[in-house]
Each structure stands twice: as structure tokens, then as C-alpha cells.
PDB file of N, CA and C in Angstrom:
ATOM      1  N   MET A   1      14.436 234.695  86.250  1.00 68.00           N
ATOM      2  CA  MET A   1      15.830 235.119  86.172  1.00 68.00           C
ATOM      3  C   MET A   1      16.726 234.036  86.745  1.00 68.00           C
ATOM      4  N   GLY A   2      17.872 233.894  86.115  1.00 83.00           N
ATOM      5  CA  GLY A   2      18.817 232.889  86.568  1.00 83.00           C
ATOM      6  C   GLY A   2      19.661 233.379  87.735  1.00 83.00           C
ATOM      7  N   GLU A   3      20.507 232.494  88.186  1.00 95.00           N
ATOM      8  CA  GLU A   3      21.447 232.812  89.257  1.00 95.00           C
ATOM      9  C   GLU A   3      22.715 233.408  88.647  1.00 95.00           C
ATOM     10  N   TRP A   4      23.479 234.109  89.466  1.00 98.00           N
ATOM     11  CA  TRP A   4      24.770 234.613  89.005  1.00 98.00           C
ATOM     12  C   TRP A   4      25.703 233.439  88.748  1.00 98.00           C
ATOM     13  N   ILE A   5      26.406 233.488  87.625  1.00 96.00           N
ATOM     14  CA  ILE A   5      27.405 232.488  87.253  1.00 96.00           C
ATOM     15  C   ILE A   5      28.761 233.163  87.410  1.00 96.00           C
ATOM     16  N   GLU A   6      29.552 232.655  88.339  1.00 96.00           N
ATOM     17  CA  GLU A   6      30.846 233.272  88.640  1.00 96.00           C
ATOM     18  C   GLU A   6      31.913 232.763  87.680  1.00 96.00           C
ATOM     19  N   ARG A   7      32.654 233.677  87.101  1.00 94.00           N
ATOM     20  CA  ARG A   7      33.813 233.373  86.267  1.00 94.00           C
ATOM     21  C   ARG A   7      35.045 233.929  86.975  1.00 94.00           C
ATOM     22  N   GLU A   8      36.210 233.718  86.393  1.00 92.00           N
ATOM     23  CA  GLU A   8      37.444 234.143  87.059  1.00 92.00           C
ATOM     24  C   GLU A   8      37.479 235.644  87.316  1.00 92.00           C
ATOM     25  N   ASP A   9      37.143 236.460  86.314  1.00 94.00           N
ATOM     26  CA  ASP A   9      37.275 237.912  86.446  1.00 94.00           C
ATOM     27  C   ASP A   9      35.974 238.679  86.267  1.00 94.00           C
ATOM     28  N   TYR A  10      34.855 237.963  86.141  1.00 97.00           N
ATOM     29  CA  TYR A  10      33.554 238.602  85.967  1.00 97.00           C
ATOM     30  C   TYR A  10      32.468 237.616  86.376  1.00 97.00           C
ATOM     31  N   ARG A  11      31.244 238.105  86.401  1.00 98.00           N
ATOM     32  CA  ARG A  11      30.119 237.210  86.635  1.00 98.00           C
ATOM     33  C   ARG A  11      28.989 237.604  85.708  1.00 98.00           C
ATOM     34  N   LYS A  12      28.099 236.653  85.449  1.00 98.00           N
ATOM     35  CA  LYS A  12      26.990 236.927  84.538  1.00 98.00           C
ATOM     36  C   LYS A  12      25.722 236.266  85.048  1.00 98.00           C
ATOM     37  N   LYS A  13      24.606 236.845  84.649  1.00 98.00           N
ATOM     38  CA  LYS A  13      23.292 236.317  85.007  1.00 98.00           C
ATOM     39  C   LYS A  13      22.434 236.336  83.753  1.00 98.00           C
ATOM     40  N   ILE A  14      21.955 235.168  83.355  1.00 97.00           N
ATOM     41  CA  ILE A  14      21.074 235.095  82.195  1.00 97.00           C
ATOM     42  C   ILE A  14      19.691 235.569  82.621  1.00 97.00           C
ATOM     43  N   LEU A  15      19.193 236.593  81.935  1.00 98.00           N
ATOM     44  CA  LEU A  15      17.865 237.131  82.228  1.00 98.00           C
ATOM     45  C   LEU A  15      16.799 236.442  81.393  1.00 98.00           C
ATOM     46  N   TYR A  16      17.071 236.295  80.099  1.00 97.00           N
ATOM     47  CA  TYR A  16      16.128 235.659  79.179  1.00 97.00           C
ATOM     48  C   TYR A  16      16.906 234.855  78.150  1.00 97.00           C
ATOM     49  N   ASP A  17      16.405 233.655  77.855  1.00 96.00           N
ATOM     50  CA  ASP A  17      17.019 232.859  76.796  1.00 96.00           C
ATOM     51  C   ASP A  17      16.038 232.707  75.641  1.00 96.00           C
ATOM     52  N   GLU A  18      16.426 231.945  74.638  1.00 95.00           N
ATOM     53  CA  GLU A  18      15.603 231.835  73.429  1.00 95.00           C
ATOM     54  C   GLU A  18      14.226 231.252  73.707  1.00 95.00           C
ATOM     55  N   GLU A  19      14.133 230.390  74.716  1.00 96.00           N
ATOM     56  CA  GLU A  19      12.827 229.834  75.079  1.00 96.00           C
ATOM     57  C   GLU A  19      11.928 230.911  75.680  1.00 96.00           C
ATOM     58  N   ASP A  20      12.483 231.716  76.584  1.00 96.00           N
ATOM     59  CA  ASP A  20      11.710 232.808  77.196  1.00 96.00           C
ATOM     60  C   ASP A  20      11.213 233.787  76.143  1.00 96.00           C
ATOM     61  N   LEU A  21      12.066 234.060  75.162  1.00 96.00           N
ATOM     62  CA  LEU A  21      11.772 235.081  74.155  1.00 96.00           C
ATOM     63  C   LEU A  21      11.119 234.513  72.900  1.00 96.00           C
ATOM     64  N   ASN A  22      10.999 233.176  72.850  1.00 96.00           N
ATOM     65  CA  ASN A  22      10.449 232.509  71.669  1.00 96.00           C
ATOM     66  C   ASN A  22      11.159 232.991  70.403  1.00 96.00           C
ATOM     67  N   SER A  23      12.482 233.058  70.498  1.00 96.00           N
ATOM     68  CA  SER A  23      13.298 233.554  69.388  1.00 96.00           C
ATOM     69  C   SER A  23      14.634 232.819  69.399  1.00 96.00           C
ATOM     70  N   ARG A  24      14.841 231.961  68.436  1.00 96.00           N
ATOM     71  CA  ARG A  24      16.041 231.131  68.383  1.00 96.00           C
ATOM     72  C   ARG A  24      17.318 231.981  68.333  1.00 96.00           C
ATOM     73  N   GLY A  25      18.287 231.604  69.179  1.00 96.00           N
ATOM     74  CA  GLY A  25      19.598 232.239  69.150  1.00 96.00           C
ATOM     75  C   GLY A  25      19.688 233.591  69.828  1.00 96.00           C
ATOM     76  N   VAL A  26      18.673 233.962  70.626  1.00 98.00           N
ATOM     77  CA  VAL A  26      18.714 235.247  71.330  1.00 98.00           C
ATOM     78  C   VAL A  26      18.923 234.977  72.819  1.00 98.00           C
ATOM     79  N   LEU A  27      19.815 235.734  73.437  1.00 98.00           N
ATOM     80  CA  LEU A  27      20.110 235.611  74.854  1.00 98.00           C
ATOM     81  C   LEU A  27      20.307 237.013  75.422  1.00 98.00           C
ATOM     82  N   VAL A  28      19.731 237.268  76.592  1.00 98.00           N
ATOM     83  CA  VAL A  28      19.884 238.554  77.273  1.00 98.00           C
ATOM     84  C   VAL A  28      20.486 238.259  78.642  1.00 98.00           C
ATOM     85  N   GLN A  29      21.587 238.939  78.965  1.00 98.00           N
ATOM     86  CA  GLN A  29      22.240 238.697  80.247  1.00 98.00           C
ATOM     87  C   GLN A  29      22.826 239.976  80.820  1.00 98.00           C
ATOM     88  N   LEU A  30      23.041 239.958  82.132  1.00 98.00           N
ATOM     89  CA  LEU A  30      23.798 241.002  82.810  1.00 98.00           C
ATOM     90  C   LEU A  30      25.208 240.490  83.014  1.00 98.00           C
ATOM     91  N   VAL A  31      26.189 241.364  82.881  1.00 98.00           N
ATOM     92  CA  VAL A  31      27.587 241.032  83.153  1.00 98.00           C
ATOM     93  C   VAL A  31      28.122 242.086  84.114  1.00 98.00           C
ATOM     94  N   GLU A  32      28.837 241.637  85.145  1.00 98.00           N
ATOM     95  CA  GLU A  32      29.467 242.553  86.093  1.00 98.00           C
ATOM     96  C   GLU A  32      30.963 242.280  86.165  1.00 98.00           C
ATOM     97  N   VAL A  33      31.731 243.364  86.156  1.00 99.00           N
ATOM     98  CA  VAL A  33      33.186 243.293  86.271  1.00 99.00           C
ATOM     99  C   VAL A  33      33.572 244.178  87.452  1.00 99.00           C
ATOM    100  N   GLU A  34      34.178 243.584  88.466  1.00 98.00           N
ATOM    101  CA  GLU A  34      34.567 244.338  89.657  1.00 98.00           C
ATOM    102  C   GLU A  34      35.701 245.316  89.344  1.00 98.00           C
ATOM    103  N   SER A  35      35.829 246.322  90.184  1.00 98.00           N
ATOM    104  CA  SER A  35      36.901 247.302  90.064  1.00 98.00           C
ATOM    105  C   SER A  35      38.254 246.593  89.994  1.00 98.00           C
ATOM    106  N   GLY A  36      39.080 246.993  89.030  1.00 97.00           N
ATOM    107  CA  GLY A  36      40.413 246.422  88.884  1.00 97.00           C
ATOM    108  C   GLY A  36      40.478 245.132  88.079  1.00 97.00           C
ATOM    109  N   ASN A  37      39.333 244.559  87.733  1.00 98.00           N
ATOM    110  CA  ASN A  37      39.320 243.311  86.959  1.00 98.00           C
ATOM    111  C   ASN A  37      39.177 243.586  85.475  1.00 98.00           C
ATOM    112  N   LYS A  38      39.397 242.548  84.687  1.00 96.00           N
ATOM    113  CA  LYS A  38      39.227 242.675  83.243  1.00 96.00           C
ATOM    114  C   LYS A  38      38.690 241.365  82.681  1.00 96.00           C
ATOM    115  N   VAL A  39      38.018 241.485  81.562  1.00 97.00           N
ATOM    116  CA  VAL A  39      37.583 240.331  80.780  1.00 97.00           C
ATOM    117  C   VAL A  39      38.502 240.308  79.570  1.00 97.00           C
ATOM    118  N   GLY A  40      39.268 239.256  79.438  1.00 96.00           N
ATOM    119  CA  GLY A  40      40.287 239.181  78.400  1.00 96.00           C
ATOM    120  C   GLY A  40      39.736 239.171  76.984  1.00 96.00           C
ATOM    121  N   PRO A  41      40.616 239.404  76.015  1.00 98.00           N
ATOM    122  CA  PRO A  41      40.200 239.457  74.614  1.00 98.00           C
ATOM    123  C   PRO A  41      39.585 238.130  74.167  1.00 98.00           C
ATOM    124  N   HIS A  42      38.486 238.243  73.450  1.00 97.00           N
ATOM    125  CA  HIS A  42      37.811 237.083  72.880  1.00 97.00           C
ATOM    126  C   HIS A  42      36.926 237.540  71.730  1.00 97.00           C
ATOM    127  N   TYR A  43      36.419 236.576  70.988  1.00 98.00           N
ATOM    128  CA  TYR A  43      35.530 236.905  69.868  1.00 98.00           C
ATOM    129  C   TYR A  43      34.544 235.767  69.657  1.00 98.00           C
ATOM    130  N   HIS A  44      33.557 236.032  68.847  1.00 98.00           N
ATOM    131  CA  HIS A  44      32.529 235.054  68.499  1.00 98.00           C
ATOM    132  C   HIS A  44      32.449 234.991  66.977  1.00 98.00           C
ATOM    133  N   LYS A  45      32.359 233.799  66.434  1.00 98.00           N
ATOM    134  CA  LYS A  45      32.291 233.656  64.973  1.00 98.00           C
ATOM    135  C   LYS A  45      30.916 234.019  64.426  1.00 98.00           C
ATOM    136  N   ASN A  46      29.866 233.777  65.219  1.00 98.00           N
ATOM    137  CA  ASN A  46      28.505 233.968  64.709  1.00 98.00           C
ATOM    138  C   ASN A  46      27.684 235.011  65.452  1.00 98.00           C
ATOM    139  N   GLN A  47      28.009 235.274  66.696  1.00 98.00           N
ATOM    140  CA  GLN A  47      27.190 236.152  67.535  1.00 98.00           C
ATOM    141  C   GLN A  47      27.427 237.629  67.260  1.00 98.00           C
ATOM    142  N   THR A  48      26.353 238.375  67.330  1.00 99.00           N
ATOM    143  CA  THR A  48      26.415 239.827  67.457  1.00 99.00           C
ATOM    144  C   THR A  48      26.025 240.136  68.892  1.00 99.00           C
ATOM    145  N   GLU A  49      26.714 241.083  69.528  1.00 99.00           N
ATOM    146  CA  GLU A  49      26.389 241.476  70.891  1.00 99.00           C
ATOM    147  C   GLU A  49      26.128 242.979  70.931  1.00 99.00           C
ATOM    148  N   VAL A  50      25.061 243.348  71.613  1.00 99.00           N
ATOM    149  CA  VAL A  50      24.741 244.751  71.866  1.00 99.00           C
ATOM    150  C   VAL A  50      24.933 244.973  73.362  1.00 99.00           C
ATOM    151  N   TYR A  51      25.697 246.000  73.719  1.00 99.00           N
ATOM    152  CA  TYR A  51      25.993 246.309  75.114  1.00 99.00           C
ATOM    153  C   TYR A  51      25.308 247.611  75.504  1.00 99.00           C
ATOM    154  N   ASN A  52      24.600 247.594  76.621  1.00 99.00           N
ATOM    155  CA  ASN A  52      24.071 248.818  77.209  1.00 99.00           C
ATOM    156  C   ASN A  52      24.654 248.912  78.609  1.00 99.00           C
ATOM    157  N   ILE A  53      25.391 249.986  78.859  1.00 99.00           N
ATOM    158  CA  ILE A  53      26.071 250.145  80.137  1.00 99.00           C
ATOM    159  C   ILE A  53      25.052 250.583  81.186  1.00 99.00           C
ATOM    160  N   GLN A  54      24.969 249.812  82.267  1.00 98.00           N
ATOM    161  CA  GLN A  54      23.994 250.041  83.326  1.00 98.00           C
ATOM    162  C   GLN A  54      24.580 250.762  84.537  1.00 98.00           C
ATOM    163  N   ARG A  55      25.879 250.523  84.794  1.00 98.00           N
ATOM    164  CA  ARG A  55      26.483 251.070  86.010  1.00 98.00           C
ATOM    165  C   ARG A  55      27.988 251.203  85.817  1.00 98.00           C
ATOM    166  N   GLY A  56      28.544 252.282  86.330  1.00 98.00           N
ATOM    167  CA  GLY A  56      29.987 252.470  86.325  1.00 98.00           C
ATOM    168  C   GLY A  56      30.539 252.872  84.968  1.00 98.00           C
ATOM    169  N   ASN A  57      31.847 252.756  84.843  1.00 97.00           N
ATOM    170  CA  ASN A  57      32.527 253.029  83.577  1.00 97.00           C
ATOM    171  C   ASN A  57      33.763 252.149  83.496  1.00 97.00           C
ATOM    172  N   ALA A  58      34.164 251.850  82.267  1.00 98.00           N
ATOM    173  CA  ALA A  58      35.322 250.987  82.035  1.00 98.00           C
ATOM    174  C   ALA A  58      35.782 251.182  80.601  1.00 98.00           C
ATOM    175  N   ILE A  59      36.948 250.656  80.298  1.00 98.00           N
ATOM    176  CA  ILE A  59      37.419 250.631  78.920  1.00 98.00           C
ATOM    177  C   ILE A  59      36.834 249.387  78.266  1.00 98.00           C
ATOM    178  N   LEU A  60      36.126 249.595  77.175  1.00 98.00           N
ATOM    179  CA  LEU A  60      35.569 248.491  76.405  1.00 98.00           C
ATOM    180  C   LEU A  60      36.242 248.533  75.044  1.00 98.00           C
ATOM    181  N   GLY A  61      37.054 247.531  74.777  1.00 98.00           N
ATOM    182  CA  GLY A  61      37.780 247.480  73.517  1.00 98.00           C
ATOM    183  C   GLY A  61      37.058 246.623  72.505  1.00 98.00           C
ATOM    184  N   ILE A  62      36.934 247.126  71.294  1.00 98.00           N
ATOM    185  CA  ILE A  62      36.372 246.370  70.176  1.00 98.00           C
ATOM    186  C   ILE A  62      37.342 246.539  69.014  1.00 98.00           C
ATOM    187  N   ASP A  63      37.946 245.415  68.608  1.00 96.00           N
ATOM    188  CA  ASP A  63      39.017 245.418  67.611  1.00 96.00           C
ATOM    189  C   ASP A  63      40.099 246.405  68.042  1.00 96.00           C
ATOM    190  N   ASP A  64      40.453 247.363  67.222  1.00 91.00           N
ATOM    191  CA  ASP A  64      41.554 248.271  67.553  1.00 91.00           C
ATOM    192  C   ASP A  64      41.097 249.574  68.197  1.00 91.00           C
ATOM    193  N   MET A  65      39.836 249.636  68.629  1.00 97.00           N
ATOM    194  CA  MET A  65      39.321 250.869  69.230  1.00 97.00           C
ATOM    195  C   MET A  65      38.985 250.638  70.695  1.00 97.00           C
ATOM    196  N   ASP A  66      39.414 251.570  71.548  1.00 98.00           N
ATOM    197  CA  ASP A  66      39.063 251.547  72.962  1.00 98.00           C
ATOM    198  C   ASP A  66      38.032 252.633  73.224  1.00 98.00           C
ATOM    199  N   PHE A  67      36.959 252.260  73.909  1.00 97.00           N
ATOM    200  CA  PHE A  67      35.903 253.199  74.271  1.00 97.00           C
ATOM    201  C   PHE A  67      35.880 253.336  75.785  1.00 97.00           C
ATOM    202  N   LYS A  68      35.732 254.563  76.285  1.00 98.00           N
ATOM    203  CA  LYS A  68      35.502 254.767  77.713  1.00 98.00           C
ATOM    204  C   LYS A  68      33.990 254.670  77.894  1.00 98.00           C
ATOM    205  N   ALA A  69      33.515 253.461  78.135  1.00 98.00           N
ATOM    206  CA  ALA A  69      32.081 253.188  78.218  1.00 98.00           C
ATOM    207  C   ALA A  69      31.543 253.640  79.569  1.00 98.00           C
ATOM    208  N   GLU A  70      30.440 254.394  79.536  1.00 98.00           N
ATOM    209  CA  GLU A  70      29.819 254.942  80.743  1.00 98.00           C
ATOM    210  C   GLU A  70      28.341 254.601  80.768  1.00 98.00           C
ATOM    211  N   LYS A  71      27.742 254.721  81.944  1.00 98.00           N
ATOM    212  CA  LYS A  71      26.319 254.442  82.115  1.00 98.00           C
ATOM    213  C   LYS A  71      25.504 255.155  81.032  1.00 98.00           C
ATOM    214  N   GLY A  72      24.633 254.384  80.378  1.00 98.00           N
ATOM    215  CA  GLY A  72      23.782 254.928  79.331  1.00 98.00           C
ATOM    216  C   GLY A  72      24.308 254.706  77.925  1.00 98.00           C
ATOM    217  N   ASP A  73      25.604 254.413  77.783  1.00 98.00           N
ATOM    218  CA  ASP A  73      26.174 254.157  76.455  1.00 98.00           C
ATOM    219  C   ASP A  73      25.675 252.824  75.909  1.00 98.00           C
ATOM    220  N   THR A  74      25.554 252.748  74.588  1.00 98.00           N
ATOM    221  CA  THR A  74      25.201 251.508  73.900  1.00 98.00           C
ATOM    222  C   THR A  74      26.195 251.292  72.768  1.00 98.00           C
ATOM    223  N   LEU A  75      26.752 250.088  72.706  1.00 98.00           N
ATOM    224  CA  LEU A  75      27.745 249.729  71.691  1.00 98.00           C
ATOM    225  C   LEU A  75      27.351 248.400  71.068  1.00 98.00           C
ATOM    226  N   ILE A  76      27.844 248.137  69.866  1.00 98.00           N
ATOM    227  CA  ILE A  76      27.572 246.876  69.186  1.00 98.00           C
ATOM    228  C   ILE A  76      28.894 246.219  68.801  1.00 98.00           C
ATOM    229  N   CYS A  77      28.938 244.903  68.928  1.00 98.00           N
ATOM    230  CA  CYS A  77      30.109 244.120  68.560  1.00 98.00           C
ATOM    231  C   CYS A  77      29.663 243.050  67.571  1.00 98.00           C
ATOM    232  N   GLU A  78      30.212 243.114  66.373  1.00 98.00           N
ATOM    233  CA  GLU A  78      29.832 242.207  65.286  1.00 98.00           C
ATOM    234  C   GLU A  78      30.621 240.893  65.375  1.00 98.00           C
ATOM    235  N   PRO A  79      30.134 239.835  64.719  1.00 98.00           N
ATOM    236  CA  PRO A  79      30.879 238.576  64.695  1.00 98.00           C
ATOM    237  C   PRO A  79      32.311 238.796  64.197  1.00 98.00           C
ATOM    238  N   GLY A  80      33.255 238.134  64.860  1.00 98.00           N
ATOM    239  CA  GLY A  80      34.656 238.224  64.472  1.00 98.00           C
ATOM    240  C   GLY A  80      35.421 239.369  65.101  1.00 98.00           C
ATOM    241  N   GLN A  81      34.743 240.334  65.705  1.00 98.00           N
ATOM    242  CA  GLN A  81      35.447 241.447  66.341  1.00 98.00           C
ATOM    243  C   GLN A  81      35.957 241.012  67.718  1.00 98.00           C
ATOM    244  N   VAL A  82      37.250 241.189  67.937  1.00 98.00           N
ATOM    245  CA  VAL A  82      37.843 240.876  69.232  1.00 98.00           C
ATOM    246  C   VAL A  82      37.447 241.976  70.208  1.00 98.00           C
ATOM    247  N   HIS A  83      36.985 241.576  71.396  1.00 98.00           N
ATOM    248  CA  HIS A  83      36.543 242.570  72.373  1.00 98.00           C
ATOM    249  C   HIS A  83      36.966 242.168  73.784  1.00 98.00           C
ATOM    250  N   TYR A  84      37.024 243.174  74.674  1.00 98.00           N
ATOM    251  CA  TYR A  84      37.482 242.972  76.045  1.00 98.00           C
ATOM    252  C   TYR A  84      36.992 244.127  76.905  1.00 98.00           C
ATOM    253  N   VAL A  85      37.084 243.942  78.221  1.00 98.00           N
ATOM    254  CA  VAL A  85      36.710 244.984  79.179  1.00 98.00           C
ATOM    255  C   VAL A  85      37.841 245.130  80.188  1.00 98.00           C
ATOM    256  N   ILE A  86      38.205 246.366  80.496  1.00 98.00           N
ATOM    257  CA  ILE A  86      39.154 246.668  81.563  1.00 98.00           C
ATOM    258  C   ILE A  86      38.463 247.652  82.500  1.00 98.00           C
ATOM    259  N   ASN A  87      38.176 247.200  83.714  1.00 98.00           N
ATOM    260  CA  ASN A  87      37.544 248.095  84.683  1.00 98.00           C
ATOM    261  C   ASN A  87      38.638 248.779  85.490  1.00 98.00           C
ATOM    262  N   ASP A  88      39.025 249.955  85.032  1.00 96.00           N
ATOM    263  CA  ASP A  88      40.067 250.734  85.697  1.00 96.00           C
ATOM    264  C   ASP A  88      39.473 251.769  86.645  1.00 96.00           C
ATOM    265  N   SER A  89      38.177 251.641  86.935  1.00 96.00           N
ATOM    266  CA  SER A  89      37.513 252.599  87.829  1.00 96.00           C
ATOM    267  C   SER A  89      37.476 252.036  89.251  1.00 96.00           C
ATOM    268  N   SER A  90      36.917 252.810  90.157  1.00 97.00           N
ATOM    269  CA  SER A  90      36.843 252.390  91.563  1.00 97.00           C
ATOM    270  C   SER A  90      35.506 251.741  91.899  1.00 97.00           C
ATOM    271  N   GLU A  91      34.657 251.518  90.898  1.00 97.00           N
ATOM    272  CA  GLU A  91      33.360 250.894  91.170  1.00 97.00           C
ATOM    273  C   GLU A  91      33.066 249.759  90.197  1.00 97.00           C
ATOM    274  N   LYS A  92      32.082 248.962  90.560  1.00 98.00           N
ATOM    275  CA  LYS A  92      31.656 247.840  89.737  1.00 98.00           C
ATOM    276  C   LYS A  92      31.113 248.336  88.403  1.00 98.00           C
ATOM    277  N   PHE A  93      31.420 247.610  87.336  1.00 99.00           N
ATOM    278  CA  PHE A  93      30.949 247.914  85.987  1.00 99.00           C
ATOM    279  C   PHE A  93      29.897 246.868  85.620  1.00 99.00           C
ATOM    280  N   ARG A  94      28.711 247.335  85.228  1.00 99.00           N
ATOM    281  CA  ARG A  94      27.628 246.416  84.870  1.00 99.00           C
ATOM    282  C   ARG A  94      27.110 246.770  83.486  1.00 99.00           C
ATOM    283  N   LEU A  95      26.947 245.744  82.651  1.00 98.00           N
ATOM    284  CA  LEU A  95      26.375 245.963  81.336  1.00 98.00           C
ATOM    285  C   LEU A  95      25.325 244.909  81.027  1.00 98.00           C
ATOM    286  N   LEU A  96      24.306 245.349  80.312  1.00 99.00           N
ATOM    287  CA  LEU A  96      23.284 244.470  79.777  1.00 99.00           C
ATOM    288  C   LEU A  96      23.777 244.038  78.403  1.00 99.00           C
ATOM    289  N   VAL A  97      23.782 242.728  78.153  1.00 99.00           N
ATOM    290  CA  VAL A  97      24.269 242.195  76.881  1.00 99.00           C
ATOM    291  C   VAL A  97      23.122 241.474  76.183  1.00 99.00           C
ATOM    292  N   ILE A  98      22.842 241.881  74.958  1.00 99.00           N
ATOM    293  CA  ILE A  98      21.850 241.204  74.126  1.00 99.00           C
ATOM    294  C   ILE A  98      22.620 240.506  73.018  1.00 99.00           C
ATOM    295  N   LYS A  99      22.484 239.183  72.958  1.00 98.00           N
ATOM    296  CA  LYS A  99      23.203 238.381  71.968  1.00 98.00           C
ATOM    297  C   LYS A  99      22.225 237.878  70.918  1.00 98.00           C
ATOM    298  N   THR A 100      22.621 237.960  69.656  1.00 98.00           N
ATOM    299  CA  THR A 100      21.849 237.339  68.582  1.00 98.00           C
ATOM    300  C   THR A 100      22.733 236.282  67.925  1.00 98.00           C
ATOM    301  N   ASN A 101      22.106 235.298  67.323  1.00 98.00           N
ATOM    302  CA  ASN A 101      22.819 234.144  66.748  1.00 98.00           C
ATOM    303  C   ASN A 101      23.665 233.437  67.797  1.00 98.00           C
ATOM    304  N   TYR A 102      23.177 233.450  69.046  1.00 97.00           N
ATOM    305  CA  TYR A 102      23.900 232.820  70.153  1.00 97.00           C
ATOM    306  C   TYR A 102      23.850 231.303  70.035  1.00 97.00           C
ATOM    307  N   GLU A 103      24.998 230.680  70.315  1.00 94.00           N
ATOM    308  CA  GLU A 103      25.064 229.232  70.458  1.00 94.00           C
ATOM    309  C   GLU A 103      26.237 228.893  71.364  1.00 94.00           C
ATOM    310  N   GLU A 104      26.082 227.840  72.166  1.00 92.00           N
ATOM    311  CA  GLU A 104      27.163 227.392  73.046  1.00 92.00           C
ATOM    312  C   GLU A 104      28.406 227.098  72.208  1.00 92.00           C
ATOM    313  N   GLY A 105      29.566 227.391  72.755  1.00 94.00           N
ATOM    314  CA  GLY A 105      30.818 227.074  72.080  1.00 94.00           C
ATOM    315  C   GLY A 105      31.275 228.100  71.060  1.00 94.00           C
ATOM    316  N   ASP A 106      30.598 229.255  71.005  1.00 97.00           N
ATOM    317  CA  ASP A 106      30.968 230.283  70.030  1.00 97.00           C
ATOM    318  C   ASP A 106      31.779 231.409  70.674  1.00 97.00           C
ATOM    319  N   THR A 107      32.497 231.092  71.743  1.00 96.00           N
ATOM    320  CA  THR A 107      33.398 232.057  72.369  1.00 96.00           C
ATOM    321  C   THR A 107      34.817 231.529  72.226  1.00 96.00           C
ATOM    322  N   PHE A 108      35.683 232.342  71.640  1.00 96.00           N
ATOM    323  CA  PHE A 108      37.068 231.963  71.388  1.00 96.00           C
ATOM    324  C   PHE A 108      37.967 232.984  72.079  1.00 96.00           C
ATOM    325  N   TRP A 109      38.712 232.527  73.098  1.00 96.00           N
ATOM    326  CA  TRP A 109      39.544 233.423  73.894  1.00 96.00           C
ATOM    327  C   TRP A 109      40.855 233.709  73.183  1.00 96.00           C
ATOM    328  N   GLY A 110      41.300 234.958  73.297  1.00 94.00           N
ATOM    329  CA  GLY A 110      42.515 235.417  72.642  1.00 94.00           C
ATOM    330  C   GLY A 110      42.161 236.168  71.369  1.00 94.00           C
ATOM    331  N   THR A 111      43.172 236.468  70.611  1.00 90.00           N
ATOM    332  CA  THR A 111      42.962 237.179  69.353  1.00 90.00           C
ATOM    333  C   THR A 111      42.962 236.175  68.212  1.00 90.00           C
ATOM    334  N   LYS A 112      42.516 236.632  67.060  1.00 79.00           N
ATOM    335  CA  LYS A 112      42.443 235.730  65.897  1.00 79.00           C
ATOM    336  C   LYS A 112      43.807 235.508  65.294  1.00 79.00           C
TER     337      LYS A 112
END
């Protein structure tokens, strides 16, 4: 397992990469968003992301739909869909993210 990588409003830890999984373009990571923080709108041209909520609850937006994501929920985000997280709860929000067709540089911040 990797170390936590700190970002401005969230942190992530890579659990398995394509070498670990012997599967090109697959990445598995944990993402944590502290109470009151948000991950701004962004999208990926090639990646599909599957989210499994591990802890807490938050608003998870995908395109024009907002979901109140809670522990145990699983959601999918297709390439090109703008997505974001707003942790409006009083506890840390943690999600497991499985990425397919992953490649560096395929994150575009803002809307299309």
C-alpha cells in the first residue's frame, strides 16, 4: 500500500496499480474528504470510475444529478461525466475508487 498523498481539499492513497493487478489501466485507491471540504468539478476523457462509499456521507455530483452518498452505496462515473464531492457532514467521508482506462494526465478540472 502506498502513502497518503495530500491534495488541497482531499487526500488519496493508491492501494493497487496496474502492475499489482497485472491489468493495464486499472487503479484502486482510497479517497478521503474532511468535513466541510469539497473536491471541485472535474472529468476524465477516458477513465471510468466506480465509487464504493466506506465511511460517512456527502453529496456526490455526477453531471446534473446530486446523490446523498452514504456508507455502502456504489456509484459509477463514465468518461466525460463531470463529478465532484461536497462533504457537508460532520465526519470524514471515505470512498474506495476503482479506475479503469486510467492514465496520468486524464483529469481535467472544471466543467466541459
